[in-house]
Amino acid sequence: MKILYVEDETEAREALSKYLKRHAGKIFTAADGLEGLKLFEEQLPDLVIVDLYMPKMDGLEMIREIKKISHEVYVIITTAVDDVDIILRSVDIGINKYLLKPIDPVELMGAIDEYAVILAQKQKTEILFTVEEKKQLEDKIKKEFTSFLKTATGKGPSGVAVFIDNDTIEITAYDALTVMEKNLLDNCQNSIIIEQYRKLFYSANENPICDLIHEIIGSRVKFQQVEVSMENKTNKIELQIVR
């Protein structure tokens, strides 16, 4: 599940976004309604958390524009003002939940978990993990996959990102080329050779990688696709959870 959080107060935005990244997964942040609307158009998140009063474009106006793009998006409004008129207007434009500031992270995570269940039902899929479980598994996969690459190639990546979405696991390794691969790339300037070499590496190690993920999540997985980009310096593996 992708979440967009829009808040003009820098300290509040940074604190809550840090919490959400640890507990809820993929988070995008914006400092005002215009920036939030642009991010929504680019990322099409499943859930939006937005402050009511902001410069340039307030929360209600932003939601009106977002609802023109997607009627399905789940919206949580946050504000320090307990105003009945505002609440009624919020309901009229399709806002699902109203939280008073200061935001209670536990209450917010409860709302996110509730929507995760609704989203899974809409997609007619069984919810495999709670938001908290998903984040813990993503962190563990990140750690173990980094260690696996370092052992298998002699060099660990500069970073690894893991994202679990229903029955799909996406693992992206950044700057994972070995010294030999970098030298080969510098000498022949042929990125296609390195990309093919990397794909062969993942193909040869498909079973060990799947076994590693299986041990972490408790379910079998299989490779869906492998993407290697020399331009972006990324290796991306997409796996499907077998149920």
GROMACS .gro file of C-alpha atoms in nm:
model
  243
    1MET     CA    1   0.000   0.000   0.000
    2LYS     CA    2   0.132   0.343  -0.098
    3ILE     CA    3   0.060   0.640   0.132
    4LEU     CA    4   0.077   1.014   0.060
    5TYR     CA    5   0.120   1.240   0.364
    6VAL     CA    6   0.068   1.615   0.316
    7GLU     CA    7   0.153   1.852   0.603
    8ASP     CA    8   0.290   2.209   0.592
    9GLU     CA    9   0.448   2.202   0.941
   10THR     CA   10   0.800   2.072   0.879
   11GLU     CA   11   0.862   1.927   1.225
   12ALA     CA   12   0.528   1.744   1.235
   13ARG     CA   13   0.570   1.617   0.877
   14GLU     CA   14   0.920   1.482   0.935
   15ALA     CA   15   0.832   1.317   1.267
   16LEU     CA   16   0.519   1.139   1.144
   17SER     CA   17   0.667   1.042   0.806
   18LYS     CA   18   0.962   0.884   0.988
   19TYR     CA   19   0.718   0.685   1.202
   20LEU     CA   20   0.513   0.581   0.898
   21LYS     CA   21   0.822   0.467   0.709
   22ARG     CA   22   0.908   0.235   0.997
   23HIS     CA   23   0.557   0.098   1.040
   24ALA     CA   24   0.359   0.140   0.719
   25GLY     CA   25   0.593   0.098   0.421
   26LYS     CA   26   0.604   0.320   0.112
   27ILE     CA   27   0.549   0.687   0.205
   28PHE     CA   28   0.548   1.002  -0.010
   29THR     CA   29   0.542   1.345   0.157
   30ALA     CA   30   0.448   1.696   0.047
   31ALA     CA   31   0.452   2.036   0.220
   32ASP     CA   32   0.137   2.188   0.068
   33GLY     CA   33  -0.174   2.102  -0.131
   34LEU     CA   34  -0.030   2.185  -0.473
   35GLU     CA   35   0.276   1.969  -0.414
   36GLY     CA   36   0.053   1.695  -0.272
   37LEU     CA   37  -0.175   1.701  -0.577
   38LYS     CA   38   0.124   1.673  -0.810
   39LEU     CA   39   0.263   1.378  -0.613
   40PHE     CA   40  -0.077   1.209  -0.617
   41GLU     CA   41  -0.094   1.236  -0.996
   42GLU     CA   42   0.256   1.088  -1.025
   43GLN     CA   43   0.233   0.808  -0.767
   44LEU     CA   44  -0.142   0.730  -0.741
   45PRO     CA   45  -0.125   0.623  -0.373
   46ASP     CA   46  -0.393   0.408  -0.210
   47LEU     CA   47  -0.430   0.630   0.098
   48VAL     CA   48  -0.389   1.004   0.158
   49ILE     CA   49  -0.327   1.169   0.496
   50VAL     CA   50  -0.364   1.546   0.464
   51ASP     CA   51  -0.367   1.849   0.693
   52LEU     CA   52  -0.673   2.069   0.666
   53TYR     CA   53  -0.516   2.417   0.672
   54MET     CA   54  -0.216   2.469   0.440
   55PRO     CA   55  -0.078   2.746   0.216
   56LYS     CA   56  -0.124   2.754  -0.164
   57MET     CA   57  -0.401   2.490  -0.155
   58ASP     CA   58  -0.581   2.369   0.157
   59GLY     CA   59  -0.664   2.008   0.236
   60LEU     CA   60  -1.028   2.018   0.127
   61GLU     CA   61  -0.946   2.175  -0.209
   62MET     CA   62  -0.667   1.922  -0.267
   63ILE     CA   63  -0.904   1.633  -0.191
   64ARG     CA   64  -1.166   1.772  -0.431
   65GLU     CA   65  -0.906   1.766  -0.708
   66ILE     CA   66  -0.780   1.420  -0.609
   67LYS     CA   67  -1.134   1.277  -0.613
   68LYS     CA   68  -1.163   1.389  -0.976
   69ILE     CA   69  -0.868   1.159  -1.048
   70SER     CA   70  -0.969   0.867  -0.824
   71HIS     CA   71  -1.295   0.813  -0.635
   72GLU     CA   72  -1.147   0.504  -0.465
   73VAL     CA   73  -0.863   0.671  -0.273
   74TYR     CA   74  -0.900   0.653   0.106
   75VAL     CA   75  -0.858   0.994   0.273
   76ILE     CA   76  -0.770   1.084   0.633
   77ILE     CA   77  -0.791   1.454   0.727
   78THR     CA   78  -0.582   1.588   1.019
   79THR     CA   79  -0.644   1.921   1.193
   80ALA     CA   80  -0.609   2.095   1.527
   81VAL     CA   81  -0.962   2.239   1.492
   82ASP     CA   82  -1.269   2.041   1.601
   83ASP     CA   83  -1.519   2.211   1.368
   84VAL     CA   84  -1.853   2.041   1.299
   85ASP     CA   85  -1.906   2.241   0.978
   86ILE     CA   86  -1.564   2.136   0.847
   87ILE     CA   87  -1.637   1.772   0.935
   88LEU     CA   88  -1.965   1.784   0.742
   89ARG     CA   89  -1.795   1.943   0.441
   90SER     CA   90  -1.525   1.675   0.461
   91VAL     CA   91  -1.785   1.399   0.450
   92ASP     CA   92  -1.953   1.564   0.151
   93ILE     CA   93  -1.637   1.547  -0.061
   94GLY     CA   94  -1.560   1.187   0.033
   95ILE     CA   95  -1.319   1.199   0.326
   96ASN     CA   96  -1.314   0.871   0.519
   97LYS     CA   97  -1.165   0.964   0.856
   98TYR     CA   98  -1.101   1.276   1.062
   99LEU     CA   99  -0.816   1.286   1.319
  100LEU     CA  100  -0.750   1.570   1.562
  101LYS     CA  101  -0.397   1.694   1.624
  102PRO     CA  102  -0.171   1.611   1.792
  103ILE     CA  103  -0.200   1.285   1.602
  104ASP     CA  104  -0.190   0.965   1.805
  105PRO     CA  105   0.033   0.730   1.598
  106VAL     CA  106  -0.143   0.422   1.740
  107GLU     CA  107  -0.483   0.557   1.636
  108LEU     CA  108  -0.347   0.644   1.291
  109MET     CA  109  -0.195   0.297   1.244
  110GLY     CA  110  -0.528   0.146   1.348
  111ALA     CA  111  -0.698   0.343   1.070
  112ILE     CA  112  -0.432   0.236   0.818
  113ASP     CA  113  -0.467  -0.131   0.919
  114GLU     CA  114  -0.846  -0.106   0.883
  115TYR     CA  115  -0.807   0.026   0.531
  116ALA     CA  116  -0.548  -0.241   0.445
  117VAL     CA  117  -0.819  -0.501   0.511
  118ILE     CA  118  -1.072  -0.307   0.300
  119LEU     CA  119  -0.820  -0.271   0.017
  120ALA     CA  120  -0.744  -0.643   0.021
  121GLN     CA  121  -1.115  -0.722   0.003
  122LYS     CA  122  -1.160  -0.484  -0.289
  123GLN     CA  123  -0.876  -0.653  -0.471
  124LYS     CA  124  -1.027  -0.991  -0.380
  125THR     CA  125  -0.703  -1.107  -0.224
  126GLU     CA  126  -0.634  -1.254   0.115
  127ILE     CA  127  -0.444  -1.013   0.337
  128LEU     CA  128  -0.118  -1.192   0.415
  129PHE     CA  129   0.042  -0.951   0.661
  130THR     CA  130  -0.061  -0.658   0.878
  131VAL     CA  131   0.112  -0.327   0.806
  132GLU     CA  132   0.342  -0.381   1.106
  133GLU     CA  133   0.427  -0.740   1.006
  134LYS     CA  134   0.495  -0.630   0.649
  135LYS     CA  135   0.741  -0.363   0.763
  136GLN     CA  136   0.925  -0.608   0.989
  137LEU     CA  137   0.952  -0.862   0.706
  138GLU     CA  138   1.074  -0.595   0.463
  139ASP     CA  139   1.348  -0.494   0.707
  140LYS     CA  140   1.456  -0.855   0.760
  141ILE     CA  141   1.461  -0.932   0.386
  142LYS     CA  142   1.667  -0.617   0.330
  143LYS     CA  143   1.925  -0.725   0.587
  144GLU     CA  144   1.949  -1.089   0.474
  145PHE     CA  145   1.951  -1.012   0.100
  146THR     CA  146   2.231  -0.757   0.149
  147SER     CA  147   2.432  -1.022   0.334
  148PHE     CA  148   2.358  -1.279   0.061
  149LEU     CA  149   2.487  -1.051  -0.217
  150LYS     CA  150   2.800  -0.967  -0.021
  151THR     CA  151   2.874  -1.337   0.035
  152ALA     CA  152   2.789  -1.444  -0.320
  153THR     CA  153   2.971  -1.165  -0.508
  154GLY     CA  154   3.232  -1.042  -0.261
  155LYS     CA  155   3.075  -0.695  -0.255
  156GLY     CA  156   2.757  -0.577  -0.092
  157PRO     CA  157   2.527  -0.315  -0.252
  158SER     CA  158   2.530   0.046  -0.131
  159GLY     CA  159   2.164   0.001  -0.039
  160VAL     CA  160   1.865  -0.232  -0.069
  161ALA     CA  161   1.494  -0.141  -0.079
  162VAL     CA  162   1.221  -0.400  -0.019
  163PHE     CA  163   0.850  -0.349  -0.082
  164ILE     CA  164   0.581  -0.611  -0.014
  165ASP     CA  165   0.249  -0.550  -0.188
  166ASN     CA  166  -0.011  -0.824  -0.127
  167ASP     CA  167   0.147  -1.137  -0.281
  168THR     CA  168   0.435  -0.958  -0.455
  169ILE     CA  169   0.781  -0.883  -0.314
  170GLU     CA  170   1.000  -0.626  -0.490
  171ILE     CA  171   1.370  -0.612  -0.400
  172THR     CA  172   1.593  -0.338  -0.544
  173ALA     CA  173   1.971  -0.340  -0.492
  174TYR     CA  174   2.162  -0.018  -0.559
  175ASP     CA  175   2.520   0.002  -0.689
  176ALA     CA  176   2.582  -0.371  -0.654
  177LEU     CA  177   2.849  -0.411  -0.924
  178THR     CA  178   3.166  -0.597  -0.828
  179VAL     CA  179   3.512  -0.454  -0.901
  180MET     CA  180   3.547  -0.696  -1.193
  181GLU     CA  181   3.214  -0.586  -1.341
  182LYS     CA  182   3.304  -0.218  -1.302
  183ASN     CA  183   3.642  -0.273  -1.470
  184LEU     CA  184   3.476  -0.464  -1.753
  185LEU     CA  185   3.224  -0.184  -1.797
  186ASP     CA  186   3.498   0.082  -1.797
  187ASN     CA  187   3.710  -0.109  -2.049
  188CYS     CA  188   3.450  -0.220  -2.301
  189GLN     CA  189   3.181   0.044  -2.239
  190ASN     CA  190   2.918  -0.220  -2.312
  191SER     CA  191   2.648  -0.213  -2.048
  192ILE     CA  192   2.448  -0.488  -2.221
  193ILE     CA  193   2.719  -0.744  -2.141
  194ILE     CA  194   2.712  -0.653  -1.771
  195GLU     CA  195   2.332  -0.655  -1.762
  196GLN     CA  196   2.322  -1.004  -1.914
  197TYR     CA  197   2.594  -1.122  -1.676
  198ARG     CA  198   2.392  -0.996  -1.379
  199LYS     CA  199   2.075  -1.163  -1.503
  200LEU     CA  200   2.265  -1.491  -1.537
  201PHE     CA  201   2.389  -1.446  -1.180
  202TYR     CA  202   2.034  -1.410  -1.047
  203SER     CA  203   1.912  -1.698  -1.262
  204ALA     CA  204   2.184  -1.924  -1.121
  205ASN     CA  205   2.098  -1.814  -0.767
  206GLU     CA  206   1.720  -1.823  -0.799
  207ASN     CA  207   1.676  -2.123  -0.567
  208PRO     CA  208   1.902  -1.991  -0.286
  209ILE     CA  209   1.729  -1.651  -0.300
  210CYS     CA  210   1.381  -1.808  -0.295
  211ASP     CA  211   1.485  -2.032  -0.005
  212LEU     CA  212   1.614  -1.726   0.182
  213ILE     CA  213   1.282  -1.540   0.140
  214HIS     CA  214   1.084  -1.856   0.223
  215GLU     CA  215   1.269  -1.888   0.553
  216ILE     CA  216   1.189  -1.526   0.642
  217ILE     CA  217   0.819  -1.503   0.549
  218GLY     CA  218   0.718  -1.867   0.597
  219SER     CA  219   0.576  -1.902   0.244
  220ARG     CA  220   0.727  -2.024  -0.081
  221VAL     CA  221   0.811  -1.766  -0.346
  222LYS     CA  222   0.904  -1.774  -0.713
  223PHE     CA  223   1.082  -1.532  -0.945
  224GLN     CA  224   0.854  -1.320  -1.162
  225GLN     CA  225   1.113  -1.101  -1.333
  226VAL     CA  226   1.461  -0.956  -1.300
  227GLU     CA  227   1.551  -0.607  -1.423
  228VAL     CA  228   1.910  -0.482  -1.438
  229SER     CA  229   1.978  -0.118  -1.527
  230MET     CA  230   2.332   0.011  -1.569
  231GLU     CA  231   2.195   0.362  -1.621
  232ASN     CA  232   2.023   0.365  -1.280
  233LYS     CA  233   2.278   0.130  -1.120
  234THR     CA  234   1.998  -0.094  -0.993
  235ASN     CA  235   1.914  -0.465  -0.984
  236LYS     CA  236   1.544  -0.530  -0.928
  237ILE     CA  237   1.389  -0.869  -0.851
  238GLU     CA  238   1.015  -0.924  -0.839
  239LEU     CA  239   0.895  -1.237  -0.661
  240GLN     CA  240   0.547  -1.380  -0.617
  241ILE     CA  241   0.433  -1.543  -0.294
  242VAL     CA  242   0.294  -1.888  -0.373
  243ARG     CA  243  -0.023  -1.969  -0.178
   0.00000   0.00000   0.00000
